[in-house]
Coordinates of C-alpha atoms in Angstrom, one line a residue:
X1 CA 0.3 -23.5 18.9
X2 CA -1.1 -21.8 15.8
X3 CA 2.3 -21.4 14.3
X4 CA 2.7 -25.5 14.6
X5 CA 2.2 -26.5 10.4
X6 CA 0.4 -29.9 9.7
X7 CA 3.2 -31.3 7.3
X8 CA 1.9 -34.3 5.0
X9 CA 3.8 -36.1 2.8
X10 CA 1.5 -38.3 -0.2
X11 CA 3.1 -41.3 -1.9
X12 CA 0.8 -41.2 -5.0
X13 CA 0.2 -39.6 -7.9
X14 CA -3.9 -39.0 -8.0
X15 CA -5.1 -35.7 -8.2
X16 CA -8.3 -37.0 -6.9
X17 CA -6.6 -38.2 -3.8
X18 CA -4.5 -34.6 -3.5
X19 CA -7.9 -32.7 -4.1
X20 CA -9.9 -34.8 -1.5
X21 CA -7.1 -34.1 0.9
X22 CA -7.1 -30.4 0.4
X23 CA -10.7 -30.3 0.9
X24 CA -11.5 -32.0 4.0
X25 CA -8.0 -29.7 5.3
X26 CA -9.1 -26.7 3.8
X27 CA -9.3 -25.1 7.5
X28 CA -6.1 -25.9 8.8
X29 CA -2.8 -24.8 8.3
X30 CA -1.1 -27.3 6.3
X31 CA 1.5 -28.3 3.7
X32 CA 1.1 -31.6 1.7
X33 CA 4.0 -32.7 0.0
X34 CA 3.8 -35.1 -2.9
X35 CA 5.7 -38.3 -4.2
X36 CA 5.7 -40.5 -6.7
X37 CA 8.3 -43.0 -5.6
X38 CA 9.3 -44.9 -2.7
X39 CA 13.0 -43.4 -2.9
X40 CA 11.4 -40.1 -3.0
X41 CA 9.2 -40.7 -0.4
X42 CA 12.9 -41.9 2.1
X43 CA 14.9 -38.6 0.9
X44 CA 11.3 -36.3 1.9
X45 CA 11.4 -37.9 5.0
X46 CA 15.3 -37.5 5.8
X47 CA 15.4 -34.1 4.6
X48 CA 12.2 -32.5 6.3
X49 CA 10.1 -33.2 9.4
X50 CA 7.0 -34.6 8.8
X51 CA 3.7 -35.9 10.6
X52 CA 1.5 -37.7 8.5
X53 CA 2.9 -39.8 5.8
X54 CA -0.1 -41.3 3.4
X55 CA 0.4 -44.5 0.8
X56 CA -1.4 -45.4 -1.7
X57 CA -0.2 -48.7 -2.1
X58 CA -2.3 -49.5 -5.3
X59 CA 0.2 -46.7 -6.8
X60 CA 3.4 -47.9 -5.0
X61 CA 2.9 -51.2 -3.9
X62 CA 4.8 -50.8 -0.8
X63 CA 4.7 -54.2 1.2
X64 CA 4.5 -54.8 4.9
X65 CA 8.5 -55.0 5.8
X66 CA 8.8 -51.4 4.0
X67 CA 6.3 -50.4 6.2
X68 CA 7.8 -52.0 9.4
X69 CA 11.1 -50.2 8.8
X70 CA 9.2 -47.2 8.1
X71 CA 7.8 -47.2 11.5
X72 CA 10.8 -48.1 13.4
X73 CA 13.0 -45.4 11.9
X74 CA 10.1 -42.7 12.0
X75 CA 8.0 -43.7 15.0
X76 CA 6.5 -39.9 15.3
X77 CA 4.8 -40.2 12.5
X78 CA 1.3 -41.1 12.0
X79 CA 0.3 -43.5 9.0
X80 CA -2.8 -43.8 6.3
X81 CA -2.4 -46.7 4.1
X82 CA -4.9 -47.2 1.0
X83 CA -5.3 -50.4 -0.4
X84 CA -7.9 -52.2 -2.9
X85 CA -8.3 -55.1 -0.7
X86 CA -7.6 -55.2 3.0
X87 CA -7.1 -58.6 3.3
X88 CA -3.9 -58.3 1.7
X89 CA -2.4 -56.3 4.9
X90 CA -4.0 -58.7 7.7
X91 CA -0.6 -60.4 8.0
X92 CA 1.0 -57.3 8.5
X93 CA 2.5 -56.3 11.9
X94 CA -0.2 -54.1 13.7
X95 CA 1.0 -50.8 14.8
X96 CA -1.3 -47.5 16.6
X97 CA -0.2 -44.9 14.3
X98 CA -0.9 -47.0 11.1
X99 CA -4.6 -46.5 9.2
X100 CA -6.0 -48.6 6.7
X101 CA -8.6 -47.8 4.1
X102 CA -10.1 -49.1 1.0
X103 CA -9.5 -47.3 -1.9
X104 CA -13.2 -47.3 -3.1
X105 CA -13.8 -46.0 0.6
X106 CA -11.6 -42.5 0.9
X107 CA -14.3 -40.1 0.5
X108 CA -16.6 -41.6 3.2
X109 CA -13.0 -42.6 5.7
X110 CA -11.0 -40.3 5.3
X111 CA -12.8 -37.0 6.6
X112 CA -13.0 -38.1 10.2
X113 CA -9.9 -40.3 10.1
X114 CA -8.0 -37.3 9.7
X115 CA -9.8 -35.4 11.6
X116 CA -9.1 -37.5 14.8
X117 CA -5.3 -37.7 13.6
X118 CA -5.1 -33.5 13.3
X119 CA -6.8 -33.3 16.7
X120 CA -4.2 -35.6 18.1
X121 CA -1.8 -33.7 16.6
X122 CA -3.0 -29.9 18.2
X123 CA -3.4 -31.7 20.9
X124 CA 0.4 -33.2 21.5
X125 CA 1.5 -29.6 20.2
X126 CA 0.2 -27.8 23.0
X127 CA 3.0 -26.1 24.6
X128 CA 1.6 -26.3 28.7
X129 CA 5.0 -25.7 30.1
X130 CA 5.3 -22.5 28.1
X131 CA 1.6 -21.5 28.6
X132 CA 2.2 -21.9 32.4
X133 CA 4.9 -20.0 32.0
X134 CA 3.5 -17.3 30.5
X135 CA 0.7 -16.7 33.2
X136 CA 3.3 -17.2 36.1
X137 CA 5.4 -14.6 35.1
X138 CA 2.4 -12.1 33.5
X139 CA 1.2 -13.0 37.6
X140 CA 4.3 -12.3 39.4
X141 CA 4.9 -9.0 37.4
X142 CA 1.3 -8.0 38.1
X143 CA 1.2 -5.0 40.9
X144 CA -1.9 -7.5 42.9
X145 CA -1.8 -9.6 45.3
X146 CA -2.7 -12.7 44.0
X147 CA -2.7 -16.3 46.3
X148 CA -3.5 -19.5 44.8
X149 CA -4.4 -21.6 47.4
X150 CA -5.9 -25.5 47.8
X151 CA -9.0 -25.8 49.9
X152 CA -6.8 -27.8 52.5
X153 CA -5.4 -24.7 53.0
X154 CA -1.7 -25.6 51.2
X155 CA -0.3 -23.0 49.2
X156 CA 0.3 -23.5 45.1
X157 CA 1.3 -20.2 44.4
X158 CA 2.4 -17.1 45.3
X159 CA 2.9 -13.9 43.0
X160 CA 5.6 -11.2 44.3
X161 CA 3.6 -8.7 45.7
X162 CA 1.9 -11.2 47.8
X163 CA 5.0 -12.4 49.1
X164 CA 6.6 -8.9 49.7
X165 CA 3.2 -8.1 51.7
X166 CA 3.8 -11.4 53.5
X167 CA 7.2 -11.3 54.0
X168 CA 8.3 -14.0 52.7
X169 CA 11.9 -14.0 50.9
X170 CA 11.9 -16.8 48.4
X171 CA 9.0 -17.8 45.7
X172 CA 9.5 -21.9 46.9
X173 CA 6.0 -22.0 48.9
X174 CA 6.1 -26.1 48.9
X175 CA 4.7 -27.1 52.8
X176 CA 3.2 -23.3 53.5
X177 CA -0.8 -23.0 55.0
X178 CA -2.4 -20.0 54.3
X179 CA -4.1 -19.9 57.1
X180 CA -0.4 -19.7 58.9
X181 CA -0.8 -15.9 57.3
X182 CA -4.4 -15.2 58.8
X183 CA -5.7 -13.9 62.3
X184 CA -7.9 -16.9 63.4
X185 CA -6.6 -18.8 60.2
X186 CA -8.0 -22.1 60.5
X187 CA -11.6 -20.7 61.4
X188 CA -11.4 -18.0 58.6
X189 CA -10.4 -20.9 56.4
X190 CA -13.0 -23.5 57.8
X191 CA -15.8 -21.1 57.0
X192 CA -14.6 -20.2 53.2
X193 CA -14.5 -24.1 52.3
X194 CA -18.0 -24.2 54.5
X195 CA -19.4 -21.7 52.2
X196 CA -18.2 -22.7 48.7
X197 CA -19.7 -26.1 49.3
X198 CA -23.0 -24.2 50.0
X199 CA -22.8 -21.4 47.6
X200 CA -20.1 -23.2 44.9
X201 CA -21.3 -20.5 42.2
X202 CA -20.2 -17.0 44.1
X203 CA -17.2 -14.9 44.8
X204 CA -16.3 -13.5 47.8
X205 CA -15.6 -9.6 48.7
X206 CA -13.9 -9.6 52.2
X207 CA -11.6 -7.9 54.6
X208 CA -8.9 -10.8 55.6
X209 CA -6.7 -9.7 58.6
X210 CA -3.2 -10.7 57.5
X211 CA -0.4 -11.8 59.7
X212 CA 3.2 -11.3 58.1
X213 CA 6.0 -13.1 59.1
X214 CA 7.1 -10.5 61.5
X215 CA 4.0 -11.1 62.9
X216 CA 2.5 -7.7 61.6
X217 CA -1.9 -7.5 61.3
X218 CA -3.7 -5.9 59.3
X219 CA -6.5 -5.8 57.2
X220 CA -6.5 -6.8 53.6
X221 CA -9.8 -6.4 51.3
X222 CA -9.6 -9.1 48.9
X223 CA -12.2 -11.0 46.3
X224 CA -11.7 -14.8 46.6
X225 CA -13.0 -17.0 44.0
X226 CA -13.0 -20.4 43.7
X227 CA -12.4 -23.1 41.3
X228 CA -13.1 -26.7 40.5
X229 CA -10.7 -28.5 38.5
X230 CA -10.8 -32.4 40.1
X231 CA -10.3 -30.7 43.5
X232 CA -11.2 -27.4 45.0
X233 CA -8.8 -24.3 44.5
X234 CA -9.3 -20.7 45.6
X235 CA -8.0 -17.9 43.8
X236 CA -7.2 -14.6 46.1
X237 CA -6.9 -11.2 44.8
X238 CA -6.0 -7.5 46.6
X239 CA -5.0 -4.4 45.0
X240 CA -1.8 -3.3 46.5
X241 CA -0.4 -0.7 44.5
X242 CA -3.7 1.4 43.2
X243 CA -1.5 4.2 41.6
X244 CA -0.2 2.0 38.9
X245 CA -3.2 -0.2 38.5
X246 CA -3.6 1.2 35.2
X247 CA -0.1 0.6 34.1
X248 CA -0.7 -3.3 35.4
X249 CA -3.4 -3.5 33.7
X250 CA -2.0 -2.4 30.3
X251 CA 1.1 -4.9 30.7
X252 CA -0.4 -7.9 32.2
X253 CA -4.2 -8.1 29.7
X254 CA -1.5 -7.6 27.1
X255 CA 0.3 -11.1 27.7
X256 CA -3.0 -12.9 28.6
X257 CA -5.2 -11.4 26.0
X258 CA -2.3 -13.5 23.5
X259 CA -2.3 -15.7 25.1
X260 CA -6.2 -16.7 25.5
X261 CA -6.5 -15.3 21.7
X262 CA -4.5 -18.5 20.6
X263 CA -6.0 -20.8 23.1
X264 CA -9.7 -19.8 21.6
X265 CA -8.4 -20.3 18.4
X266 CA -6.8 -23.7 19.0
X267 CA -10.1 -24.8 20.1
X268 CA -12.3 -23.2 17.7
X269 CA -10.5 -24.9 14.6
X270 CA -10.3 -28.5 15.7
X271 CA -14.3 -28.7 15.4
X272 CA -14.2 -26.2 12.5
X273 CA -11.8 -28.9 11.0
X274 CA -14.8 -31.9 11.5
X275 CA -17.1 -29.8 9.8
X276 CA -15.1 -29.3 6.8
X277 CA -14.7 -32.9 6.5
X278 CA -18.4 -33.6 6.8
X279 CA -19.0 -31.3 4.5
X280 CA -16.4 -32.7 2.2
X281 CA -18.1 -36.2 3.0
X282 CA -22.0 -34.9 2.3
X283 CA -21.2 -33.5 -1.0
X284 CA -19.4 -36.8 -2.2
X285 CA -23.1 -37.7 -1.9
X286 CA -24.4 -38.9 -5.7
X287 CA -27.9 -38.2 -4.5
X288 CA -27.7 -34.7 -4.3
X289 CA -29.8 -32.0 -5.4
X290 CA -28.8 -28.5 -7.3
X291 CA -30.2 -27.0 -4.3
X292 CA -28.0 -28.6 -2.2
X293 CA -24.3 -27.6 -3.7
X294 CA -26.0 -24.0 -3.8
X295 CA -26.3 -25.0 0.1
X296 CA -23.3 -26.5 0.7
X297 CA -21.2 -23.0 -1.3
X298 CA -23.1 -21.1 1.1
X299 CA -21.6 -22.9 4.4
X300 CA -18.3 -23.2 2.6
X301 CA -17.5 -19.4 2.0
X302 CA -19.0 -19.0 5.6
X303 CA -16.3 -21.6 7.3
X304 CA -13.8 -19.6 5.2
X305 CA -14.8 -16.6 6.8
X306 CA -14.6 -17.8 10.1
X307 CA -11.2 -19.2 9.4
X308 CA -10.2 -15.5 8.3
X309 CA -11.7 -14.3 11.5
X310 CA -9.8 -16.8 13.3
X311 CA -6.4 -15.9 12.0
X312 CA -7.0 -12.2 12.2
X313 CA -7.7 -12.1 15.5
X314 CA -4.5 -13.9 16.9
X315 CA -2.7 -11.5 14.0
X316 CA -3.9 -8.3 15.9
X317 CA -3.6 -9.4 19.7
X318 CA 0.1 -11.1 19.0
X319 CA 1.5 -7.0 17.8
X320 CA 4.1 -6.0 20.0
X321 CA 3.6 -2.5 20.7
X322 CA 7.3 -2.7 22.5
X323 CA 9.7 -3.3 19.8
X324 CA 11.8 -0.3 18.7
X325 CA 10.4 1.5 15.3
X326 CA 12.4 0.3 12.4
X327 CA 12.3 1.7 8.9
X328 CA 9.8 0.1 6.7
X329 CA 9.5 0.1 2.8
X330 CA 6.4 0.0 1.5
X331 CA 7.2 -1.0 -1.6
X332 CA 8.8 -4.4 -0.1
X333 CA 5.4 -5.0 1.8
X334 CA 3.4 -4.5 -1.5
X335 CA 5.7 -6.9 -3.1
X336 CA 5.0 -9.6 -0.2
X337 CA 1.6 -9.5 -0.1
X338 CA 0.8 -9.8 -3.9
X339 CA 2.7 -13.2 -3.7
X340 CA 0.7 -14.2 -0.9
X341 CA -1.7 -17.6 -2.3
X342 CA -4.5 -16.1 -0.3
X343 CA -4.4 -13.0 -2.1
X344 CA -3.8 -14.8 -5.6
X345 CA -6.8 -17.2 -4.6
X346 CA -9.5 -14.4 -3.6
X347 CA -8.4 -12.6 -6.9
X348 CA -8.8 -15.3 -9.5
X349 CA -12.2 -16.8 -7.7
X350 CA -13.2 -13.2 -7.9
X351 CA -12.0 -13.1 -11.3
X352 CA -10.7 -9.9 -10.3
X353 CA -7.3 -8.1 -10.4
X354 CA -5.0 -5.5 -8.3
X355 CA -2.4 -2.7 -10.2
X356 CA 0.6 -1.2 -8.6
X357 CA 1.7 2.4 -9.7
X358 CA 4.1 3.3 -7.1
X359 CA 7.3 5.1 -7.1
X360 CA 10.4 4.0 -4.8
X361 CA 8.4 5.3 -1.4
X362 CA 10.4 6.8 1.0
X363 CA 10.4 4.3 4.8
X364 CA 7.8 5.2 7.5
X365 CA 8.7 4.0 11.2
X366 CA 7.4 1.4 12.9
X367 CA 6.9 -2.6 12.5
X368 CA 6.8 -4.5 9.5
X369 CA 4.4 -6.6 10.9
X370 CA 1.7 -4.1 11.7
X371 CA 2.0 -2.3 8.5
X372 CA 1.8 -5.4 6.4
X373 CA -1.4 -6.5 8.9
X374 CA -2.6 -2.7 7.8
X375 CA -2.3 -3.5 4.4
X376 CA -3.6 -6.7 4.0
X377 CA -6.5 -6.5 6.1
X378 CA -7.1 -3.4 4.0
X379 CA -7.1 -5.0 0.4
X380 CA -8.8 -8.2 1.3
X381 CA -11.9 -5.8 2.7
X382 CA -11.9 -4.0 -0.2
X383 CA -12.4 -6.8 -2.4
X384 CA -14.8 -8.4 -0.1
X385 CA -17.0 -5.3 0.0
X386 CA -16.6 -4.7 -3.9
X387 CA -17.5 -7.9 -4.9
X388 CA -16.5 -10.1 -8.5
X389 CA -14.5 -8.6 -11.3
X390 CA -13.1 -5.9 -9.0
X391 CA -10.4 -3.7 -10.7
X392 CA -8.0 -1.5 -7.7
X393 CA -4.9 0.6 -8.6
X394 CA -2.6 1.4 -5.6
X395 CA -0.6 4.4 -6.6
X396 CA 1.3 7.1 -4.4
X397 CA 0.9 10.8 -4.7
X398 CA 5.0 12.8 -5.0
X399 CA 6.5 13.5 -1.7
X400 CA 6.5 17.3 -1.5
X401 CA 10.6 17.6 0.3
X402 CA 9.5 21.7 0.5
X403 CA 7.6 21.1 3.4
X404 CA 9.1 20.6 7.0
X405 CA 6.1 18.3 8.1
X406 CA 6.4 15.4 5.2
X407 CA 3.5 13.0 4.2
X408 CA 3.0 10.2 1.9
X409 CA -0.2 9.8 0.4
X410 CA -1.3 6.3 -0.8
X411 CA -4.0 6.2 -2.8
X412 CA -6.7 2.6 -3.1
X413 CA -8.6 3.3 -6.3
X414 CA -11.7 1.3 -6.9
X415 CA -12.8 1.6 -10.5
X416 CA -16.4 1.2 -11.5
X417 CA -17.5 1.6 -8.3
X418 CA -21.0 2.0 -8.9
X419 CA -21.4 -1.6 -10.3
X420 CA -20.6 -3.0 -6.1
X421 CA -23.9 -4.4 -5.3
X422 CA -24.2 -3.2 -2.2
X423 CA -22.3 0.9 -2.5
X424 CA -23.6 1.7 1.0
X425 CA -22.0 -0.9 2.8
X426 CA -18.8 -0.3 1.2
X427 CA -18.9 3.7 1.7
X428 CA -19.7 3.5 5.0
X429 CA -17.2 0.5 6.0
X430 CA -14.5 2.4 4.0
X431 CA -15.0 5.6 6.5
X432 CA -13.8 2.8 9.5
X433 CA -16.1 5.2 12.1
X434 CA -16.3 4.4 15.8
X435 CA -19.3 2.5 16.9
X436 CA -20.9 1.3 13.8
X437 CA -22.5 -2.4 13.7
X438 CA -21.7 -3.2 10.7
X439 CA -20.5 -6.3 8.4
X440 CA -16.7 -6.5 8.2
X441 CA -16.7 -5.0 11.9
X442 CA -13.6 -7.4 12.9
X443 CA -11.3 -5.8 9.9
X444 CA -12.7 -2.2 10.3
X445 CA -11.8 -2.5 14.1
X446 CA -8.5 -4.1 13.2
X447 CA -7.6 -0.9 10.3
X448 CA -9.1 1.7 13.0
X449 CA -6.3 0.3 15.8
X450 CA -3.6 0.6 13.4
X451 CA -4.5 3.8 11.5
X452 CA -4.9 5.3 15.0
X453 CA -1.2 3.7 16.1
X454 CA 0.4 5.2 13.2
X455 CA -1.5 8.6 13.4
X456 CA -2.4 7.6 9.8
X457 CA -4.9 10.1 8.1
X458 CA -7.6 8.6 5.7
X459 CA -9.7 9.9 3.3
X460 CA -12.7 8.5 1.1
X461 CA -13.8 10.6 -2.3
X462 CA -16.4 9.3 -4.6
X463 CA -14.7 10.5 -8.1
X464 CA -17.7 9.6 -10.5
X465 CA -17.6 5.8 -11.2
X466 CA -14.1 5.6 -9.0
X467 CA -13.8 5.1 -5.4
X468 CA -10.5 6.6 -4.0
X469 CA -9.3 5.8 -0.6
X470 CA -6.1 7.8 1.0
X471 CA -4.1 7.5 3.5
X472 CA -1.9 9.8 4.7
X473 CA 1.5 8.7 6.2
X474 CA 3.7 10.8 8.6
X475 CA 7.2 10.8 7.6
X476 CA 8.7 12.8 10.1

């Protein structure tokens, strides 16, 4: 899953090597840890897990029975040697997980060589127990019928309302035909495979006549899908309980929606991964032009901002909106997000900066999570929209305790606002109104959900050169 972290541990002491390695991983989620001796390197690997361990053994000069224990007493872990001449390790033991390259050959090797070794990685980390766990029970709790069935008519799965409908006490379906459950089963049946193999492509919309185990007809519309997967399944569906469809739907697109969020992402960043390492591998390139770094910056920041988009949207669609409201301080959340290296690393590239003039704020109610996701998406648009050499103050107006209805007032101050290159785009993002195509629309959609969650008022006033943004907290 996304949460998995890629942990590296470097026996060198290059910068080059650490720099090239940051680069060709700049889309993943990583940690690289480095070393600079081989009794470091033992204690890292006794005292934290790890998944990659990289040598440079014209640093270290670790020899082939190092290695040999090394992959005996860590067998999980995949290896990258570097050496100045290969033929020095030829009489070494051969082993899957262990890599080889030349030193003069890094920048060209290593790209797609980890690359493969990250995809492996995702790939062995991919929790299909749990994930099949998570549909079968988002399925059984659903309020439709729902029959998974094989095209021999043998049924794989059963949610509880179809096996209420079909009487049937237990969820163990091993050895049951579906057909068993239908007036003229086997014919019904015989013309659905009949049809699929003729018209593979199309649904189904049909009145089946059930037959319960009491022996009970009647009939049933349904929609019938089929699928493919090495063999031929079909997927059965009837409403059952239409006066709480809503109320399904709500909790059951909920749990998928999360699901498939981090399932798109999973796959999105193993190829976003490659092309950060071609990239990293094209502008090694001594031949290139001035035009071409201008180019390659360009697809850089744009990978970065699909990586943003990428982690945002498993961010919003993993809230739970059923936790009990907890007291939050604002001040604490400030405080985390500052130290936050993305934050740090969008300021200083932007050479810009971020002031705090807050008092000790009183808690608001809700989840830490979704405030801090509030926030954060908040600041980072701002400085998106505003550009290089951005200056914001967040300050809070006093509490007035007189009044029975309380509000805090947090206050984004842009200064020299009118120096933004593009003042339209940032006014009209920083409005966050319904239905507008605009750049940024992932974030604005994201701030709109949560200012709408926590009934939060907002306000944008152009104060001569200063752009103030306020939002309103209930405290009540």
């Amino acid at each position: 899953m996304l949460s998995q972290t890629f942990n590296i541990l470097v026996l060198s002491e290059e910068r080059d090597l650490l720099h090239l390695l940051k680069g060709i991983l700049g889309a993943t989620r990583y940690e690289i840890s480095a070393v600079s001796s081989e009794e470091a390197m033992i204690g890292s690997l006794s005292q934290k897990h790890h998944d990659l361990i990289i040598i440079d053994q014209t640093f270290a000069g670790i020899n082939g029975q190092t290695i040999k224990t090394l992959y005996h007493s860590f067998p999980d872990l995949a290896y990258i040697i570097i050496a100045h001449d290969l033929s020095s390790v030829n009489d070494w033991p051969g082993f899957k997980k262990i890599n080889f390259v030349k030193k003069d050959q890094m920048e060209s090797r290593l790209p797609l060589l980890l690359s493969n070794i990250y995809t492996a990685f995702n790939e062995s980390h991919v929790p299909t127990l749990e994930y099949n766990n998570l549909i079968r029970t988002a399925l059984d709790d659903s309020l439709t019928f729902t029959a998974i069935v094989h095209s021999d008519g043998d049924i794989v799965f059963l949610n509880r309302p179809a096996r209420e409908i079909l009487k049937i006490q237990t969820d163990e379906v091993e050895g049951l035909k579906f057909f068993d459950f239908l007036k003229d089963g086997e014919k019904v049946w015989q013309f659905l495979t009949m049809r699929w193999h003729d018209h593979p492509e199309q649904s189904i919309s049909m009145d089946l006549y059930l037959s319960d185990k009491d022996f009970n007809e009647f009939p049933f519309p349904v929609i019938i899908k089929a699928l493919q997967n090495h063999e031929l399944y079909f997927i059965i569906q009837g409403k059952t309980l239409a006066e709480a469809e809503s109320l399904s739907h709500s909790s059951d697109s909920s749990t998928l929606l999360k699901a498939f969020s981090e399932s798109l992402a999973n796959d999105l960043l193993n190829p976003l991964n490659v092309i950060w390492g071609r990239l990293q591998l094209f502008q090694s390139n001594p031949h290139l032009e001035q035009s071409d770094f201008h180019t390659i910056k360009l697809i850089e920041r744009q990978l970065t901002r699909i990586n943003d988009v990428i982690s945002k949207l498993v961010a919003v669609t993993s809230l739970n909106r059923d936790l009990v409201p907890q007291r939050v301080f604002l001040n604490d959340v400030f405080k985390s997000l500052i130290q936050q290296p993305k934050l740090k690393d969008l300021l200083e590239s932007q050479n810009s900066s971020i002031r705090f003039e807050l008092d000790a704020l009183p808690p608001i109610y809700g989840q830490s999570a979704q405030i801090e996701l509030l926030l954060s998406t908040l600041i980072d648009l701002i400085f998106n929209l505003s550009g290089t050499n951005s200056r914001i103050t967040i300050s809070n107006k006093p509490v007035d305790k007189t009044k029975s209805t309380k509000q805090l007032v947090i206050d984004f101050k842009l200064s020299d606002a009118t120096q933004v290159p593009d003042q339209l785009l940032l006014k009209s993002c920083l409005k966050f109104n319904e239905g507008e195509k605009k750049k940024f629309a992932l974030e604005t959609t994201i701030i709109r959900y949560l200012l709408d969650e926590y009934q939060i008022k907002h306000h944008l006033k152009d104060d001569h050169s200063t752009l103030i943004l306020s939002l309103v907290f209930p405290l009540n």
